mmCIF file of C-alpha atoms in Angstrom:
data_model
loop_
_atom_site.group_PDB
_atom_site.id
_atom_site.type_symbol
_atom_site.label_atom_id
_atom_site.label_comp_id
_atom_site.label_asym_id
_atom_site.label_seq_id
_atom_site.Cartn_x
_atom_site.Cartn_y
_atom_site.Cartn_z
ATOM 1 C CA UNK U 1 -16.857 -6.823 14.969
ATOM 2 C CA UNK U 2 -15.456 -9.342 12.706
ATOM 3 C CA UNK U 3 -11.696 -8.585 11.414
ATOM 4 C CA UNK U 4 -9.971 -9.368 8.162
ATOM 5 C CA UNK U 5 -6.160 -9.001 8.444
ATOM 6 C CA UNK U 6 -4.044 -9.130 5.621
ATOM 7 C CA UNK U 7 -0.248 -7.773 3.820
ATOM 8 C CA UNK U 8 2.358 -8.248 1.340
ATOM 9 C CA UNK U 9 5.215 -8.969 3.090
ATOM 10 C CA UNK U 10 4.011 -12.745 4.019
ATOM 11 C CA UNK U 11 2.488 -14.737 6.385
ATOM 12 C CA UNK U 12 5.416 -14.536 8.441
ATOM 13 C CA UNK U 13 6.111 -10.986 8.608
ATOM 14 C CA UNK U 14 6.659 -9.391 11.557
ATOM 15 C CA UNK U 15 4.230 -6.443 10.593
ATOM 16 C CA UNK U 16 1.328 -8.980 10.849
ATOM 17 C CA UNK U 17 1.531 -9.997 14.087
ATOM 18 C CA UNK U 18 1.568 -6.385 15.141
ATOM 19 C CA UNK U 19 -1.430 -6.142 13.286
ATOM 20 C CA UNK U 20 -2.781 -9.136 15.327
ATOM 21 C CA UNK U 21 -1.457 -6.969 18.182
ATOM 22 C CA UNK U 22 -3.538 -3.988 17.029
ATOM 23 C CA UNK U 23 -6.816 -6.165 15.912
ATOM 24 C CA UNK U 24 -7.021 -7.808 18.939
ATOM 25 C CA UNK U 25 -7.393 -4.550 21.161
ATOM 26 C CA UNK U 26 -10.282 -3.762 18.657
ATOM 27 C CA UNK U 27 -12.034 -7.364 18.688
ATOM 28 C CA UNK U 28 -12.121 -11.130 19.589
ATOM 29 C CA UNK U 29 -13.130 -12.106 16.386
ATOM 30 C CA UNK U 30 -10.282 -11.706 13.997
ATOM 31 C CA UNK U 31 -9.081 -14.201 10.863
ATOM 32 C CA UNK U 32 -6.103 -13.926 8.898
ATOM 33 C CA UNK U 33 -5.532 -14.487 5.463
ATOM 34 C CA UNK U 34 -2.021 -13.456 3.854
ATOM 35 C CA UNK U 35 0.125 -14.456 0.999
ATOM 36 C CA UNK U 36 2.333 -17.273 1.534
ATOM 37 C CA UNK U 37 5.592 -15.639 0.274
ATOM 38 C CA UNK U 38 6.282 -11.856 0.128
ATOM 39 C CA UNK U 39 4.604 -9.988 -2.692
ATOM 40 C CA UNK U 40 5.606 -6.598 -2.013
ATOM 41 C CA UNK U 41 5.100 -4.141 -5.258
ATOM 42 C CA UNK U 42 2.543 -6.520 -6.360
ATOM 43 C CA UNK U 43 -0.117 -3.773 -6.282
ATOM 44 C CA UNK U 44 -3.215 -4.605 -6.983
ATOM 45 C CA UNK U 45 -2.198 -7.898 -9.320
ATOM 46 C CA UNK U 46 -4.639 -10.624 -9.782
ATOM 47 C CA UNK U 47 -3.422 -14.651 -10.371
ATOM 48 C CA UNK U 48 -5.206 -15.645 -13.330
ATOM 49 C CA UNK U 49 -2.637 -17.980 -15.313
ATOM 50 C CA UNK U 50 -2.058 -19.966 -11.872
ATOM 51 C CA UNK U 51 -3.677 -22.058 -9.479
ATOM 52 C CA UNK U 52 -4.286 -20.734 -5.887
ATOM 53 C CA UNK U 53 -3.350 -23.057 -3.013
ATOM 54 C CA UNK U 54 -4.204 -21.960 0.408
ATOM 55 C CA UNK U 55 -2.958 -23.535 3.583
ATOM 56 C CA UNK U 56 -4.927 -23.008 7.068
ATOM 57 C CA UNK U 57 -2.433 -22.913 10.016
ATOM 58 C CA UNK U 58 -5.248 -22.472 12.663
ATOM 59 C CA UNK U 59 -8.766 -22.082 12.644
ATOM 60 C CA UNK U 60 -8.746 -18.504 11.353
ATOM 61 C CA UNK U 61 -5.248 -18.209 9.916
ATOM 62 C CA UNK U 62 -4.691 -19.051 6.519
ATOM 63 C CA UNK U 63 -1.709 -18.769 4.440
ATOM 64 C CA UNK U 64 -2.382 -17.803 0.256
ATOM 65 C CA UNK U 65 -0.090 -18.655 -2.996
ATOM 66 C CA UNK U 66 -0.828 -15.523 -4.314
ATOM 67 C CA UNK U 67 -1.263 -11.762 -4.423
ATOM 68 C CA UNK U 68 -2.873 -9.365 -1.232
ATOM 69 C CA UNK U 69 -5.747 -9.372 -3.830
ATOM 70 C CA UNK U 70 -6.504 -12.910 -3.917
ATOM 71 C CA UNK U 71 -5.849 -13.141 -0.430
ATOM 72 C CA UNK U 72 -8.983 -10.853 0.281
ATOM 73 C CA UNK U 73 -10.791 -11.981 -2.227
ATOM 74 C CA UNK U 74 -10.315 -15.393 -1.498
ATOM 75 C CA UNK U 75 -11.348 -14.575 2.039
ATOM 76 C CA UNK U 76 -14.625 -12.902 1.507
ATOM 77 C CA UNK U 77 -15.908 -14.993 -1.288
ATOM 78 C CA UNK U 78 -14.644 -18.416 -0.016
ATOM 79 C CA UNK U 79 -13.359 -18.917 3.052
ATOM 80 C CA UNK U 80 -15.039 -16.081 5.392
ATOM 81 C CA UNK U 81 -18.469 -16.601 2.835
ATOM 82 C CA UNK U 82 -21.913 -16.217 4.340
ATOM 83 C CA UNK U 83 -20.128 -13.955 7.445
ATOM 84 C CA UNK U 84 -18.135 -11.230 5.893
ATOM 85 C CA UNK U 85 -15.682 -9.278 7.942
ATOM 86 C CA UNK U 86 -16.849 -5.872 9.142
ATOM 87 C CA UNK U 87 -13.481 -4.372 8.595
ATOM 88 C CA UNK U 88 -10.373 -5.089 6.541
ATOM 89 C CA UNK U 89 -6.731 -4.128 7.850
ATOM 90 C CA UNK U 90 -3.956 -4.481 5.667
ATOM 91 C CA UNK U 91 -0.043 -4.672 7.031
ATOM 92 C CA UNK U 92 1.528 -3.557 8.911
ATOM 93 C CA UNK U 93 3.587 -2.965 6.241
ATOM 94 C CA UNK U 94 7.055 -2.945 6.464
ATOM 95 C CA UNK U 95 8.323 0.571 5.307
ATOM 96 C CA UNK U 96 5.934 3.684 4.072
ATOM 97 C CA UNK U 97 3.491 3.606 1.262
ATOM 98 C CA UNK U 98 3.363 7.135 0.729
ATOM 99 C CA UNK U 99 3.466 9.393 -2.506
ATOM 100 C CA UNK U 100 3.399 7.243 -5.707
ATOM 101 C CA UNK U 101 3.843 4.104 -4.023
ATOM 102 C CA UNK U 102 0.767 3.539 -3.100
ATOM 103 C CA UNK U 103 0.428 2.946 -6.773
ATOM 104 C CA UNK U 104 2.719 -0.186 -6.712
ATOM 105 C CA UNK U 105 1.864 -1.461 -2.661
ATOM 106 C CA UNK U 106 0.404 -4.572 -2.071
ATOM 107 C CA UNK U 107 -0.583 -3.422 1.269
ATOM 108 C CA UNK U 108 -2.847 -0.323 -0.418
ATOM 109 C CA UNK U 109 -4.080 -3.325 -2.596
ATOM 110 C CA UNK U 110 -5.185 -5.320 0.144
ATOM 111 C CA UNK U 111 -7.157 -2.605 1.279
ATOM 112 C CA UNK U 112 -8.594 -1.780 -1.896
ATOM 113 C CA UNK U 113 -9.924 -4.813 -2.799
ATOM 114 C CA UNK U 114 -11.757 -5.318 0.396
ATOM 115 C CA UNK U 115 -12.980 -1.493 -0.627
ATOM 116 C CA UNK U 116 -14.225 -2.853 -3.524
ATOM 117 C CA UNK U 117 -15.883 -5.898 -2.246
ATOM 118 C CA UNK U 118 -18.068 -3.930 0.145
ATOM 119 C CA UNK U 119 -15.686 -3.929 3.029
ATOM 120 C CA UNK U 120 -14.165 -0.936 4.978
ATOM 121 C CA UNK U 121 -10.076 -1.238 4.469
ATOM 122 C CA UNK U 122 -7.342 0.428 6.135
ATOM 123 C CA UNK U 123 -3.824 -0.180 4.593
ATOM 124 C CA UNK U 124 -1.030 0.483 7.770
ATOM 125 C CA UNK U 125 2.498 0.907 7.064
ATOM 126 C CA UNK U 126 5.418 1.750 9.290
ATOM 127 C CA UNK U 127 8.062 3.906 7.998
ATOM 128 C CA UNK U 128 11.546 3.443 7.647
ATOM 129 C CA UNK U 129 14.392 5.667 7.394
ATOM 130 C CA UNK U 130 15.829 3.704 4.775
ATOM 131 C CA UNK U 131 15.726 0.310 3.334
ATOM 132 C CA UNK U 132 18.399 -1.924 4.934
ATOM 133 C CA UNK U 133 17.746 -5.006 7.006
ATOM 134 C CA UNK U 134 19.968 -3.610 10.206
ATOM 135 C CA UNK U 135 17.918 -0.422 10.097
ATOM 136 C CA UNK U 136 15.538 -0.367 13.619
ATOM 137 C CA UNK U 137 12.132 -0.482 12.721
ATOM 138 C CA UNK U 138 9.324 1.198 15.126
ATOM 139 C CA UNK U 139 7.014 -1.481 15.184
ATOM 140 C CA UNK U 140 5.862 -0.359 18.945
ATOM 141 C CA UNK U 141 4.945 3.039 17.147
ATOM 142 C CA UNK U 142 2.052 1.302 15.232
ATOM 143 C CA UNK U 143 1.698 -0.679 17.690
ATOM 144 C CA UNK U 144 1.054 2.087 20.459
ATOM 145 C CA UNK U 145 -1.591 4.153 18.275
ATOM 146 C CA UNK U 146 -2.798 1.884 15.669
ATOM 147 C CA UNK U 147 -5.664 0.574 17.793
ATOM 148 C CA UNK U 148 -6.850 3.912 19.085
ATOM 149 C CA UNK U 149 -6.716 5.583 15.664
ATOM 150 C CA UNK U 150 -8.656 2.829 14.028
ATOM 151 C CA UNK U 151 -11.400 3.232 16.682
ATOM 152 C CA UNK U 152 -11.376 6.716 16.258
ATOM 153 C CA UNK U 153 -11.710 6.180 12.387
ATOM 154 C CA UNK U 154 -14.688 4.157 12.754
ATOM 155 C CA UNK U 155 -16.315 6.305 14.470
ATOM 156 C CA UNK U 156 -16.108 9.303 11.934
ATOM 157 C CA UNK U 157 -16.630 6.851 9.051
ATOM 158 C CA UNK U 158 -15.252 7.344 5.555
ATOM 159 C CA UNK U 159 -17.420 6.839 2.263
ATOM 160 C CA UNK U 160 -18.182 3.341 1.026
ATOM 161 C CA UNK U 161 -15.638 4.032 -1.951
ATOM 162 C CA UNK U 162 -12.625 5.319 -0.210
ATOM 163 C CA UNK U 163 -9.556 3.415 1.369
ATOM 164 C CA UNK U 164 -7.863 5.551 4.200
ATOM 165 C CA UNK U 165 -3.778 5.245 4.355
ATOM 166 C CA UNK U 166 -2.051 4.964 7.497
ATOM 167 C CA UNK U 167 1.540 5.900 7.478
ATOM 168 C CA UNK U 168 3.619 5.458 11.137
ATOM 169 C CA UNK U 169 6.736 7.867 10.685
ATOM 170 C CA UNK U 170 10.127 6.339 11.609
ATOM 171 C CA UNK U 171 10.190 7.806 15.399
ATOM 172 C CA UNK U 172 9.901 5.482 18.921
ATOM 173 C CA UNK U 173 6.345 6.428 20.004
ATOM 174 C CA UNK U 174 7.313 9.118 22.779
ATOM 175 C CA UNK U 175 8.549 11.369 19.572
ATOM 176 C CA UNK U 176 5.612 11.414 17.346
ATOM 177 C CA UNK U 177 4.365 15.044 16.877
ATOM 178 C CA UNK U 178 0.786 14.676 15.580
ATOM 179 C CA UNK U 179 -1.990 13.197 13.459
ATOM 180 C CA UNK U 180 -2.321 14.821 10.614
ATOM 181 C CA UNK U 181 -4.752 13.906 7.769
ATOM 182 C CA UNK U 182 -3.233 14.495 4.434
ATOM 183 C CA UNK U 183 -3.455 13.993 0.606
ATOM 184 C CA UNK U 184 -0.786 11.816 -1.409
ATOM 185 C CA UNK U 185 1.982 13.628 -2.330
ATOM 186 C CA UNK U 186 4.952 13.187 -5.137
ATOM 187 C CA UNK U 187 8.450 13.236 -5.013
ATOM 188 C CA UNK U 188 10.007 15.707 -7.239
ATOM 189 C CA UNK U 189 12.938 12.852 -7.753
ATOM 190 C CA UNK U 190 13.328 9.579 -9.243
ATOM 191 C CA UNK U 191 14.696 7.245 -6.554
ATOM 192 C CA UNK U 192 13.828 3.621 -8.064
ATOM 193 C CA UNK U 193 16.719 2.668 -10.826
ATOM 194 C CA UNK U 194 18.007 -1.082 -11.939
ATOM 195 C CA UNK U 195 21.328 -1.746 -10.672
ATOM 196 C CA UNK U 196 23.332 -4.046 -12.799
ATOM 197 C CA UNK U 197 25.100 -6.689 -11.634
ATOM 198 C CA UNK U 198 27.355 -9.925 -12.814
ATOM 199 C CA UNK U 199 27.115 -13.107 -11.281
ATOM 200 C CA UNK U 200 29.325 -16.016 -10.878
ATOM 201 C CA UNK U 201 29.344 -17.088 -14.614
ATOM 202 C CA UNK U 202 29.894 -13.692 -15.792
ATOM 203 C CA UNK U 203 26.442 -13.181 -16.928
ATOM 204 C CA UNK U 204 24.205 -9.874 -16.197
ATOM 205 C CA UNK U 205 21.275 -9.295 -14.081
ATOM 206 C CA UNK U 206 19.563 -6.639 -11.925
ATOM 207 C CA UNK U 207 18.216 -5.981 -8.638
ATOM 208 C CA UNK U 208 15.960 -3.004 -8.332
ATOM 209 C CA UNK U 209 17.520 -0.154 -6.370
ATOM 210 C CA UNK U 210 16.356 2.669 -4.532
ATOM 211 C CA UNK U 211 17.981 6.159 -4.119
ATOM 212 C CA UNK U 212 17.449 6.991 -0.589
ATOM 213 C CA UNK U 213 17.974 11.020 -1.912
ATOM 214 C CA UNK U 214 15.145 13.256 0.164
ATOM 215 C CA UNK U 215 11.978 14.684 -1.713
ATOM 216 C CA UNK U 216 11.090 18.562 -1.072
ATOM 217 C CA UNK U 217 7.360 17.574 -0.581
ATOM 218 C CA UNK U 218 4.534 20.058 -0.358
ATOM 219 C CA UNK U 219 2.665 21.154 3.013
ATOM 220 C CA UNK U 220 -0.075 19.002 3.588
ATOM 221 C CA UNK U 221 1.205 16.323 1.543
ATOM 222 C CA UNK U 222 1.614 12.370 3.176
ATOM 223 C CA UNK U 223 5.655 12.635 2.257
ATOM 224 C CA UNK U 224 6.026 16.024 4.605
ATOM 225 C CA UNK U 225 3.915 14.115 7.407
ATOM 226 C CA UNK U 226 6.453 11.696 7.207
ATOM 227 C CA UNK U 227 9.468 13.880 7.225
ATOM 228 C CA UNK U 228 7.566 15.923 10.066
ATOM 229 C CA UNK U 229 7.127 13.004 12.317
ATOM 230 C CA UNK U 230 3.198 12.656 12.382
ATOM 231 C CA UNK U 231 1.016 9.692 11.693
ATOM 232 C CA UNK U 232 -0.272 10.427 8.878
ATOM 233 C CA UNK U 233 -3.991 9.356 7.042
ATOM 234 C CA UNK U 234 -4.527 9.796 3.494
ATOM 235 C CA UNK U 235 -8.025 8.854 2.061
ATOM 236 C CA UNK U 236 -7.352 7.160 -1.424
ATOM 237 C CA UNK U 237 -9.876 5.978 -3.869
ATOM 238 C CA UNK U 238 -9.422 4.391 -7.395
ATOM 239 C CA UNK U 239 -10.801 7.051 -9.889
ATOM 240 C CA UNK U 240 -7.897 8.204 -11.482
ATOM 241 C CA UNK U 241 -9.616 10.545 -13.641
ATOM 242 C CA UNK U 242 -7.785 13.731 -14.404
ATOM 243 C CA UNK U 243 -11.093 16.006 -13.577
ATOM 244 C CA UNK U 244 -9.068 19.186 -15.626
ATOM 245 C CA UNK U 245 -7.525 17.560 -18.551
ATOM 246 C CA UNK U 246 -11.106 15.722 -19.019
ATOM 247 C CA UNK U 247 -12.931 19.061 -19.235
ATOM 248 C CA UNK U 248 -9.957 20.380 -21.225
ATOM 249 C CA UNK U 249 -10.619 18.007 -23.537
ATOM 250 C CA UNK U 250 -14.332 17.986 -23.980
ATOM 251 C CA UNK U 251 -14.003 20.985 -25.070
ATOM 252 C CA UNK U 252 -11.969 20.540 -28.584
ATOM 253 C CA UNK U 253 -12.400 16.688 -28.933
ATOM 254 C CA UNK U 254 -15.977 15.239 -29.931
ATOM 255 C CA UNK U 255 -17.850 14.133 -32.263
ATOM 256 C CA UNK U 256 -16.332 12.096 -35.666
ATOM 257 C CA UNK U 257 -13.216 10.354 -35.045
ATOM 258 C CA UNK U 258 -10.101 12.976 -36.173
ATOM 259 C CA UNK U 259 -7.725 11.441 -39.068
ATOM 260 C CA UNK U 260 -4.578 11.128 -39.394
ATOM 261 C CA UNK U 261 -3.074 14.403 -41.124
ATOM 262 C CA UNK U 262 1.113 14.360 -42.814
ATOM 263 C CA UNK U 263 2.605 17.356 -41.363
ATOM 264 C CA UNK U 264 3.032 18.099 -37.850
ATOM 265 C CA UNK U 265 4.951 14.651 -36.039
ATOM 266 C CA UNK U 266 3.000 13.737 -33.507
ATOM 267 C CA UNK U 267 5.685 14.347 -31.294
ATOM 268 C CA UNK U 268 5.763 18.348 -31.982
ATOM 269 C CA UNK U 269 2.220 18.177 -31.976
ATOM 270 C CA UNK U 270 2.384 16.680 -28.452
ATOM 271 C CA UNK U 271 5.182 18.950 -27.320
ATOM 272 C CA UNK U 272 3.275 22.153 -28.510
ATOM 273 C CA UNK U 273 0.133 21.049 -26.180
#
């Protein structure tokens, strides 16, 4: 089995060479290709205004000036083309991608775009109990299960058009209650906000914060897994159709084009629906 690797926190991360870690107990034939500098929240961004440099550090290992998604892409239409990888793994990522994160992760993005190129993609994260660079992260918890659960994935199979979301919960490997397979949740609180600050010349600028405030998730949702313990795996795919507001709306929208009628703001007419 031939193995993509892949993440957004850099070729140097630490979470990639647990990857390696993991990929290696699962085959002999594993490449590398990751963004040369971190591009965490890059989500699924594409370089298009840009030139792409890659650098190869060893015969399989090549560093990318770009996004996750040019790194697989660049992968299986250049570099790896003619002998596609079997399998795509994406991280480990350093922190969860859980909730509405996976919106903005680089590491889901990775994933997805081997997805989307015909490849089956896992996206692996390991979670931290809160963002701060003295905080201990459990990289031997991934590390411990990752290959086993991957094997055991493979095994089951997932369809062609789904990613599946691994999220490692903030506990030493010994404490890890369960497995449990889950949907993606949402946090019923707002914890990203820009926090102002003034630098040496007096002038303004922001870093983006994070409010490390707990959610009250649902059962069965990837956020509880977390907060229970368990190694979680979410199967993600990228319709985001609303299934009830589209039939809502077939019902009284159709046909000519409406026009604009004085009245009613939009607003109130937006608030009454």
């Amino acid at each position: 089995m031939r193995i993509l690797l892949t993440n957004d926190d850099g070729i140097h991360a630490e979470g990639l060479d647990v990857l390696r870690r993991i990929a290696g107990q699962l085959s002999d034939d594993v490449w590398t290709v990751a963004p040369e500098y971190e591009q965490s929240g890059a989500s699924r961004a594409l370089t298009l205004s840009d030139p792409i440099r890659v650098r190869q550090l060893d015969p399989k290992t090549y560093a990318v000036t770009g996004t996750p998604t040019d790194c697989v892409m660049m992968a299986i239409r250049e570099l790896m083309a003619g002998t596609p990888p079997d399998l795509v793994l994406s991280g480990v990522n350093r922190g969860q991608n859980i909730a509405e994160d996976v919106t903005m992760s680089g590491t889901v993005a990775g994933a997805i775009e081997g997805m989307a190129l015909g490849v089956p993609a896992i996206a692996l994260s390991q979670a931290l109990t809160r963002f701060h660079d003295q905080v201990i992260v459990h990289w031997e918890t991934a590390e411990a299960y990752g290959a086993g659960l991957i094997q055991r994935l493979l095994e089951i199979g997932w369809p062609k058009d789904v990613v599946l979301n691994l999220n490692f919960p903030a506990r030493a490997p010994d404490e890890i209650e369960a497995v449990e397979v889950t949907r993606q949740g949402a946090r019923d609180n707002h914890i990203r906000h820009p926090e102002k600050r003034t630098d040496m010349r007096g002038r303004d600028y922001y870093w983006m914060g994070f409010d490390q405030t707990p959610s009250k998730p649902e059962d069965g949702t990837d956020i509880h897994g977390m907060y229970q313990g368990r190694i979680t795996v979410t199967p993600l795919h990228i319709d985001m159709t609303h299934r009830e507001t589209l039939h809502r709306l077939k019902g009284v929208l159709g046909g000519a084009p409406p026009r604009f009628s004085p009245g009613q703001s939009a607003a109130a007419r937006v608030e009454a629906s």
